[in-house]
């Protein structure tokens, strides 16, 4: 987790001192100016792609599955293939070096308490230090331990003089296990358990044994999940651009690798803001912040939409300023920013007690 860099800037003033405004300029401080430099973020779209590789290993007795267990369509050939399991998109903020500002503190200025992220993006003004919650590691699911079915084979099965005979005896053992399970469930077993917990344990052991021995006919599947992350920086709208390619044999591939079928991305500016023509001669005053615009992102494969949602995009918005007069010594203005967009979340005024 990133820790916030906290910058505390304060000057002591007498009750009769005159007030001078805090000046904000673009760029980094020069000379002996005393103040704080902060940045605003720009938007990157982070796309998380999860794919799963399935590996099929045929069973030792796969060609006898239909004869002894009446199981059709059991493959006798090994196979390996990839599937797309999930695609997600979200907007994330990264420092925009072209939007760097310096809060210069003049003499007798009431300086704000500014909290910045580790990347130097403004997080809050005149607010208590953010409460940091410890990230609790999520417990990983226990890996399934595959049981060796041969550990359940009897001496008679192991001494069989042919694979066909072994398959026949294993099939008989599977039917015997099923009969034992039915007898337990009906309360007709010779050695019935004393209570429900013992019954549960006995049934689990029988099901475990049946599953392992059945896999000697049906084969086994193992799955491996991989996650790829792609980031794009919106500068303009996108229409049907190749984001990546996907192959059932090779998995996730680069956009230029023609071994896979294309997955397309489109990004449309929803133009939710009425942005006037920028006045380049306008003097920068106050604390700068972003007003992000909205965009719709669509990711599709074979005309199927994998993702379709609206996200905030700073580059499709505009830049505004909090007036310097807000930060006078008669009251304390508390400002909370969204560090991912640089936009305002909340502005509160706290009047000083007389």
Short mmCIF file of C-alpha atoms in Angstrom, two decimals:
data_model
loop_
_atom_site.label_atom_id
_atom_site.label_comp_id
_atom_site.label_asym_id
_atom_site.label_seq_id
_atom_site.Cartn_x
_atom_site.Cartn_y
_atom_site.Cartn_z
CA UNK A 1 0.00 0.00 0.00
CA UNK A 2 1.22 3.45 -0.82
CA UNK A 3 1.77 5.77 2.08
CA UNK A 4 0.72 9.36 1.75
CA UNK A 5 3.29 12.11 1.89
CA UNK A 6 2.04 14.70 4.35
CA UNK A 7 3.10 18.30 3.92
CA UNK A 8 2.32 20.63 6.79
CA UNK A 9 2.84 24.30 5.99
CA UNK A 10 2.00 26.82 8.69
CA UNK A 11 2.83 30.38 9.65
CA UNK A 12 1.97 31.95 12.98
CA UNK A 13 0.00 35.14 12.72
CA UNK A 14 -0.96 37.69 15.31
CA UNK A 15 -4.63 38.60 15.66
CA UNK A 16 -3.95 42.04 14.19
CA UNK A 17 -1.90 40.90 11.20
CA UNK A 18 -3.15 41.68 7.73
CA UNK A 19 -4.15 38.89 5.35
CA UNK A 20 -2.31 38.01 2.16
CA UNK A 21 -3.67 35.44 -0.32
CA UNK A 22 -1.97 32.18 -1.21
CA UNK A 23 -0.77 32.27 -4.82
CA UNK A 24 -0.76 29.16 -6.97
CA UNK A 25 1.42 29.02 -10.07
CA UNK A 26 2.05 26.32 -12.62
CA UNK A 27 5.36 24.52 -12.49
CA UNK A 28 7.98 23.92 -9.82
CA UNK A 29 9.17 26.50 -7.31
CA UNK A 30 12.20 28.61 -8.08
CA UNK A 31 14.59 30.51 -5.89
CA UNK A 32 13.73 30.84 -2.22
CA UNK A 33 9.94 30.65 -2.53
CA UNK A 34 8.36 28.75 0.34
CA UNK A 35 5.43 26.48 -0.50
CA UNK A 36 4.38 23.10 -1.78
CA UNK A 37 4.33 21.53 -5.23
CA UNK A 38 1.48 19.20 -6.16
CA UNK A 39 0.21 17.46 -9.27
CA UNK A 40 -3.16 16.60 -10.72
CA UNK A 41 -3.78 13.18 -12.21
CA UNK A 42 -4.68 12.10 -15.71
CA UNK A 43 -6.70 9.01 -16.51
CA UNK A 44 -5.47 5.65 -17.66
CA UNK A 45 -7.88 2.82 -18.38
CA UNK A 46 -6.73 -0.41 -16.75
CA UNK A 47 -8.07 -3.56 -18.37
CA UNK A 48 -7.72 -6.81 -16.45
CA UNK A 49 -8.04 -10.00 -18.48
CA UNK A 50 -8.34 -13.40 -16.84
CA UNK A 51 -7.90 -16.57 -18.87
CA UNK A 52 -7.96 -20.22 -17.86
CA UNK A 53 -5.91 -23.02 -19.38
CA UNK A 54 -7.54 -26.45 -19.13
CA UNK A 55 -5.40 -29.54 -19.51
CA UNK A 56 -7.17 -32.87 -20.07
CA UNK A 57 -5.38 -36.14 -19.37
CA UNK A 58 -7.25 -39.28 -20.49
CA UNK A 59 -7.83 -42.03 -17.96
CA UNK A 60 -5.86 -45.25 -17.85
CA UNK A 61 -9.01 -47.20 -18.76
CA UNK A 62 -10.67 -44.54 -20.94
CA UNK A 63 -11.30 -46.91 -23.87
CA UNK A 64 -13.25 -49.23 -21.55
CA UNK A 65 -15.52 -46.53 -20.09
CA UNK A 66 -18.49 -47.36 -22.31
CA UNK A 67 -18.12 -51.14 -21.95
CA UNK A 68 -17.96 -51.29 -18.16
CA UNK A 69 -19.52 -48.05 -16.89
CA UNK A 70 -21.89 -47.20 -19.77
CA UNK A 71 -20.20 -43.80 -20.14
CA UNK A 72 -20.34 -42.32 -23.63
CA UNK A 73 -18.19 -39.61 -25.22
CA UNK A 74 -15.17 -40.26 -23.01
CA UNK A 75 -12.12 -38.94 -24.85
CA UNK A 76 -9.01 -41.06 -25.19
CA UNK A 77 -6.86 -38.16 -26.42
CA UNK A 78 -4.98 -35.55 -24.41
CA UNK A 79 -6.10 -31.95 -24.90
CA UNK A 80 -5.11 -28.45 -23.82
CA UNK A 81 -7.08 -25.25 -24.46
CA UNK A 82 -7.57 -21.68 -23.20
CA UNK A 83 -10.77 -19.83 -22.35
CA UNK A 84 -11.47 -16.19 -21.53
CA UNK A 85 -13.01 -16.19 -18.06
CA UNK A 86 -13.33 -12.47 -17.21
CA UNK A 87 -12.56 -9.02 -18.60
CA UNK A 88 -12.85 -5.89 -16.41
CA UNK A 89 -12.06 -2.23 -17.04
CA UNK A 90 -11.58 0.63 -14.60
CA UNK A 91 -10.19 4.16 -14.64
CA UNK A 92 -7.04 4.82 -12.62
CA UNK A 93 -5.22 8.09 -11.98
CA UNK A 94 -1.53 8.65 -12.69
CA UNK A 95 0.44 11.87 -12.14
CA UNK A 96 0.14 14.36 -14.99
CA UNK A 97 3.48 16.17 -15.21
CA UNK A 98 1.87 18.79 -17.45
CA UNK A 99 -0.39 19.79 -14.56
CA UNK A 100 2.11 20.58 -11.84
CA UNK A 101 1.35 23.45 -9.46
CA UNK A 102 3.14 25.29 -6.69
CA UNK A 103 1.39 26.86 -3.73
CA UNK A 104 3.49 29.89 -2.83
CA UNK A 105 3.09 31.24 0.68
CA UNK A 106 3.44 34.98 0.97
CA UNK A 107 4.22 36.79 4.19
CA UNK A 108 1.48 36.43 6.79
CA UNK A 109 -0.38 33.89 4.72
CA UNK A 110 -2.60 31.41 6.46
CA UNK A 111 -1.08 28.25 5.02
CA UNK A 112 -3.20 25.13 4.52
CA UNK A 113 -2.48 21.60 5.64
CA UNK A 114 -2.11 19.71 2.36
CA UNK A 115 -2.05 15.96 2.08
CA UNK A 116 -0.51 14.43 -1.03
CA UNK A 117 -0.29 10.86 -2.25
CA UNK A 118 3.09 9.21 -2.60
CA UNK A 119 3.03 10.30 -6.26
CA UNK A 120 2.51 13.94 -5.28
CA UNK A 121 -1.18 14.11 -6.25
CA UNK A 122 -3.27 16.36 -4.01
CA UNK A 123 -5.58 14.38 -1.72
CA UNK A 124 -6.98 16.89 0.77
CA UNK A 125 -6.62 20.38 2.27
CA UNK A 126 -7.11 21.19 5.96
CA UNK A 127 -8.47 17.74 6.78
CA UNK A 128 -7.29 15.27 9.43
CA UNK A 129 -4.73 12.79 8.25
CA UNK A 130 -6.36 9.97 6.36
CA UNK A 131 -7.12 6.91 8.40
CA UNK A 132 -5.24 4.06 6.82
CA UNK A 133 -6.82 0.64 6.99
CA UNK A 134 -4.53 -2.32 7.08
CA UNK A 135 -4.95 -4.55 4.08
CA UNK A 136 -5.96 -7.97 5.29
CA UNK A 137 -4.59 -10.67 3.06
CA UNK A 138 -7.40 -12.75 1.64
CA UNK A 139 -7.04 -16.43 2.49
CA UNK A 140 -6.08 -18.42 -0.56
CA UNK A 141 -8.34 -21.37 -1.32
CA UNK A 142 -6.74 -24.65 -0.36
CA UNK A 143 -5.33 -26.49 -3.33
CA UNK A 144 -7.14 -29.70 -4.14
CA UNK A 145 -4.87 -32.64 -3.50
CA UNK A 146 -5.37 -35.22 -6.21
CA UNK A 147 -5.57 -38.71 -4.77
CA UNK A 148 -3.76 -41.55 -6.48
CA UNK A 149 -6.56 -43.96 -7.41
CA UNK A 150 -4.15 -46.88 -7.36
CA UNK A 151 -3.99 -46.56 -3.59
CA UNK A 152 -7.55 -47.96 -3.52
CA UNK A 153 -6.88 -50.96 -5.76
CA UNK A 154 -7.09 -54.39 -4.21
CA UNK A 155 -4.51 -57.14 -4.63
CA UNK A 156 -6.83 -58.93 -7.05
CA UNK A 157 -7.01 -55.87 -9.30
CA UNK A 158 -3.27 -55.27 -9.23
CA UNK A 159 -2.55 -58.94 -10.06
CA UNK A 160 -4.84 -58.92 -13.11
CA UNK A 161 -3.04 -60.16 -16.20
CA UNK A 162 -4.45 -57.55 -18.64
CA UNK A 163 -5.56 -53.96 -18.76
CA UNK A 164 -9.05 -55.02 -19.80
CA UNK A 165 -9.34 -57.31 -16.75
CA UNK A 166 -8.11 -54.52 -14.45
CA UNK A 167 -10.69 -52.14 -15.92
CA UNK A 168 -13.45 -54.72 -15.34
CA UNK A 169 -12.46 -55.26 -11.70
CA UNK A 170 -12.15 -51.51 -11.02
CA UNK A 171 -15.63 -51.00 -12.49
CA UNK A 172 -17.00 -53.69 -10.16
CA UNK A 173 -15.35 -51.92 -7.23
CA UNK A 174 -17.04 -48.64 -8.25
CA UNK A 175 -20.45 -50.36 -8.33
CA UNK A 176 -19.74 -51.86 -4.91
CA UNK A 177 -18.95 -48.40 -3.49
CA UNK A 178 -22.22 -47.07 -4.87
CA UNK A 179 -24.14 -49.90 -3.21
CA UNK A 180 -22.44 -49.14 0.10
CA UNK A 181 -23.43 -45.46 -0.17
CA UNK A 182 -27.04 -46.34 -0.91
CA UNK A 183 -27.13 -48.74 2.04
CA UNK A 184 -25.83 -46.04 4.39
CA UNK A 185 -28.36 -43.50 3.15
CA UNK A 186 -31.21 -46.00 3.60
CA UNK A 187 -30.01 -47.10 7.03
CA UNK A 188 -29.53 -50.67 5.82
CA UNK A 189 -25.76 -50.98 6.19
CA UNK A 190 -24.37 -53.77 8.37
CA UNK A 191 -22.29 -51.31 10.39
CA UNK A 192 -24.33 -48.15 10.64
CA UNK A 193 -22.60 -45.04 12.10
CA UNK A 194 -23.52 -43.94 15.62
CA UNK A 195 -24.42 -40.37 14.71
CA UNK A 196 -24.81 -37.96 11.82
CA UNK A 197 -21.20 -36.78 11.92
CA UNK A 198 -19.87 -40.31 11.51
CA UNK A 199 -22.32 -40.83 8.64
CA UNK A 200 -21.06 -37.67 6.94
CA UNK A 201 -17.43 -38.76 7.25
CA UNK A 202 -18.14 -42.26 5.93
CA UNK A 203 -20.05 -40.89 2.94
CA UNK A 204 -17.25 -38.41 2.15
CA UNK A 205 -14.65 -41.18 2.18
CA UNK A 206 -16.74 -43.36 -0.11
CA UNK A 207 -17.38 -40.46 -2.54
CA UNK A 208 -13.66 -39.65 -2.55
CA UNK A 209 -12.81 -43.24 -3.38
CA UNK A 210 -15.49 -43.47 -6.08
CA UNK A 211 -14.38 -40.22 -7.71
CA UNK A 212 -10.71 -41.25 -7.82
CA UNK A 213 -11.47 -44.64 -9.33
CA UNK A 214 -13.97 -43.20 -11.83
CA UNK A 215 -11.29 -40.79 -13.09
CA UNK A 216 -9.31 -43.85 -14.20
CA UNK A 217 -12.00 -44.09 -16.90
CA UNK A 218 -13.09 -40.48 -17.49
CA UNK A 219 -9.67 -38.84 -17.19
CA UNK A 220 -8.76 -35.67 -15.30
CA UNK A 221 -8.87 -31.94 -15.96
CA UNK A 222 -6.53 -29.42 -14.37
CA UNK A 223 -7.06 -25.67 -14.62
CA UNK A 224 -4.52 -22.84 -14.48
CA UNK A 225 -5.62 -19.19 -14.34
CA UNK A 226 -3.53 -16.32 -15.65
CA UNK A 227 -4.14 -12.58 -15.38
CA UNK A 228 -2.96 -9.99 -17.90
CA UNK A 229 -3.24 -6.23 -17.37
CA UNK A 230 -3.31 -3.73 -20.25
CA UNK A 231 -3.35 0.04 -19.77
CA UNK A 232 -4.40 2.60 -22.34
CA UNK A 233 -4.13 6.38 -21.99
CA UNK A 234 -7.09 8.13 -23.63
CA UNK A 235 -6.08 11.14 -25.67
CA UNK A 236 -8.98 10.96 -28.05
CA UNK A 237 -11.88 8.68 -28.85
CA UNK A 238 -11.19 5.11 -30.00
CA UNK A 239 -13.29 3.12 -32.43
CA UNK A 240 -12.84 -0.63 -32.88
CA UNK A 241 -9.10 -0.74 -32.18
CA UNK A 242 -7.46 -4.11 -31.53
CA UNK A 243 -6.81 -4.35 -27.80
CA UNK A 244 -5.31 -7.86 -27.79
CA UNK A 245 -5.75 -11.17 -29.52
CA UNK A 246 -6.92 -14.49 -28.15
CA UNK A 247 -6.16 -18.04 -29.20
CA UNK A 248 -7.70 -21.19 -27.74
CA UNK A 249 -4.34 -22.89 -28.18
CA UNK A 250 -2.02 -20.06 -27.10
CA UNK A 251 -4.12 -17.89 -24.78
CA UNK A 252 -3.69 -14.09 -24.59
CA UNK A 253 -1.56 -12.62 -27.38
CA UNK A 254 -0.36 -9.16 -28.36
CA UNK A 255 -2.43 -6.99 -30.69
CA UNK A 256 -0.03 -7.61 -33.58
CA UNK A 257 0.15 -11.39 -33.20
CA UNK A 258 -2.06 -12.74 -35.97
CA UNK A 259 -2.11 -16.22 -34.41
CA UNK A 260 -5.19 -15.19 -32.42
CA UNK A 261 -8.57 -13.63 -33.11
CA UNK A 262 -8.89 -9.91 -32.31
CA UNK A 263 -10.60 -8.40 -29.29
CA UNK A 264 -11.65 -4.80 -29.97
CA UNK A 265 -11.95 -1.74 -27.75
CA UNK A 266 -13.95 1.45 -28.34
CA UNK A 267 -13.90 4.56 -26.15
CA UNK A 268 -16.55 7.22 -26.74
CA UNK A 269 -16.54 10.69 -25.19
CA UNK A 270 -20.05 11.14 -23.79
CA UNK A 271 -19.51 14.93 -23.74
CA UNK A 272 -21.25 15.36 -20.41
CA UNK A 273 -19.52 18.72 -19.88
CA UNK A 274 -20.05 21.92 -21.81
CA UNK A 275 -16.41 22.96 -22.07
CA UNK A 276 -15.87 26.55 -23.26
CA UNK A 277 -12.91 27.46 -25.43
CA UNK A 278 -9.84 27.73 -23.21
CA UNK A 279 -8.56 31.25 -22.57
CA UNK A 280 -4.81 30.81 -22.68
CA UNK A 281 -4.26 34.30 -21.30
CA UNK A 282 -6.27 33.54 -18.19
CA UNK A 283 -4.21 34.00 -15.05
CA UNK A 284 -4.00 30.91 -12.87
CA UNK A 285 -5.44 31.61 -9.46
CA UNK A 286 -6.42 29.44 -6.52
CA UNK A 287 -6.12 25.69 -6.04
CA UNK A 288 -6.42 23.84 -9.34
CA UNK A 289 -8.60 20.76 -9.64
CA UNK A 290 -10.00 18.59 -12.40
CA UNK A 291 -13.60 18.26 -13.52
CA UNK A 292 -13.47 14.88 -15.29
CA UNK A 293 -15.69 14.02 -18.21
CA UNK A 294 -17.45 10.73 -18.87
CA UNK A 295 -16.67 8.11 -21.47
CA UNK A 296 -18.17 4.80 -22.45
CA UNK A 297 -15.82 1.88 -22.95
CA UNK A 298 -16.87 -1.17 -24.95
CA UNK A 299 -14.74 -4.30 -25.33
CA UNK A 300 -16.05 -6.95 -27.70
CA UNK A 301 -15.07 -10.24 -29.27
CA UNK A 302 -16.93 -11.84 -32.17
CA UNK A 303 -19.67 -9.19 -31.81
CA UNK A 304 -20.15 -10.19 -28.15
CA UNK A 305 -19.76 -7.38 -25.62
CA UNK A 306 -17.39 -8.41 -22.84
CA UNK A 307 -17.40 -4.96 -21.19
CA UNK A 308 -19.74 -1.99 -21.58
CA UNK A 309 -19.68 0.70 -18.92
CA UNK A 310 -19.21 4.39 -18.26
CA UNK A 311 -15.99 5.63 -16.64
CA UNK A 312 -14.57 9.01 -15.62
CA UNK A 313 -11.86 10.34 -17.92
CA UNK A 314 -9.93 13.43 -16.87
CA UNK A 315 -8.75 14.15 -20.43
CA UNK A 316 -12.38 14.59 -21.53
CA UNK A 317 -13.01 17.17 -18.79
CA UNK A 318 -11.76 20.59 -17.84
CA UNK A 319 -9.66 22.42 -15.25
CA UNK A 320 -11.11 24.68 -12.56
CA UNK A 321 -9.81 26.59 -9.52
CA UNK A 322 -10.83 27.14 -5.94
CA UNK A 323 -10.73 30.89 -5.33
CA UNK A 324 -7.86 32.03 -3.07
CA UNK A 325 -10.32 34.08 -1.02
CA UNK A 326 -11.71 30.83 0.36
CA UNK A 327 -8.55 30.27 2.36
CA UNK A 328 -8.60 33.32 4.59
CA UNK A 329 -8.04 33.22 8.33
CA UNK A 330 -11.68 33.89 9.22
CA UNK A 331 -12.62 30.33 8.42
CA UNK A 332 -11.06 27.01 7.55
CA UNK A 333 -11.99 25.45 4.24
CA UNK A 334 -11.73 21.68 4.18
CA UNK A 335 -11.38 20.13 0.76
CA UNK A 336 -11.32 16.47 -0.18
CA UNK A 337 -10.14 15.45 -3.67
CA UNK A 338 -10.45 12.19 -5.56
CA UNK A 339 -6.78 11.24 -6.15
CA UNK A 340 -7.75 9.04 -9.09
CA UNK A 341 -9.35 11.91 -11.05
CA UNK A 342 -8.24 15.09 -9.27
CA UNK A 343 -11.89 16.05 -8.92
CA UNK A 344 -13.62 17.52 -5.89
CA UNK A 345 -15.39 15.13 -3.54
CA UNK A 346 -16.32 17.52 -0.75
CA UNK A 347 -15.79 21.15 0.31
CA UNK A 348 -16.67 22.19 3.88
CA UNK A 349 -16.30 25.49 5.71
CA UNK A 350 -15.43 25.57 9.40
CA UNK A 351 -15.93 28.99 10.95
CA UNK A 352 -13.45 30.06 13.60
CA UNK A 353 -14.93 30.56 17.05
CA UNK A 354 -14.90 34.16 18.22
#
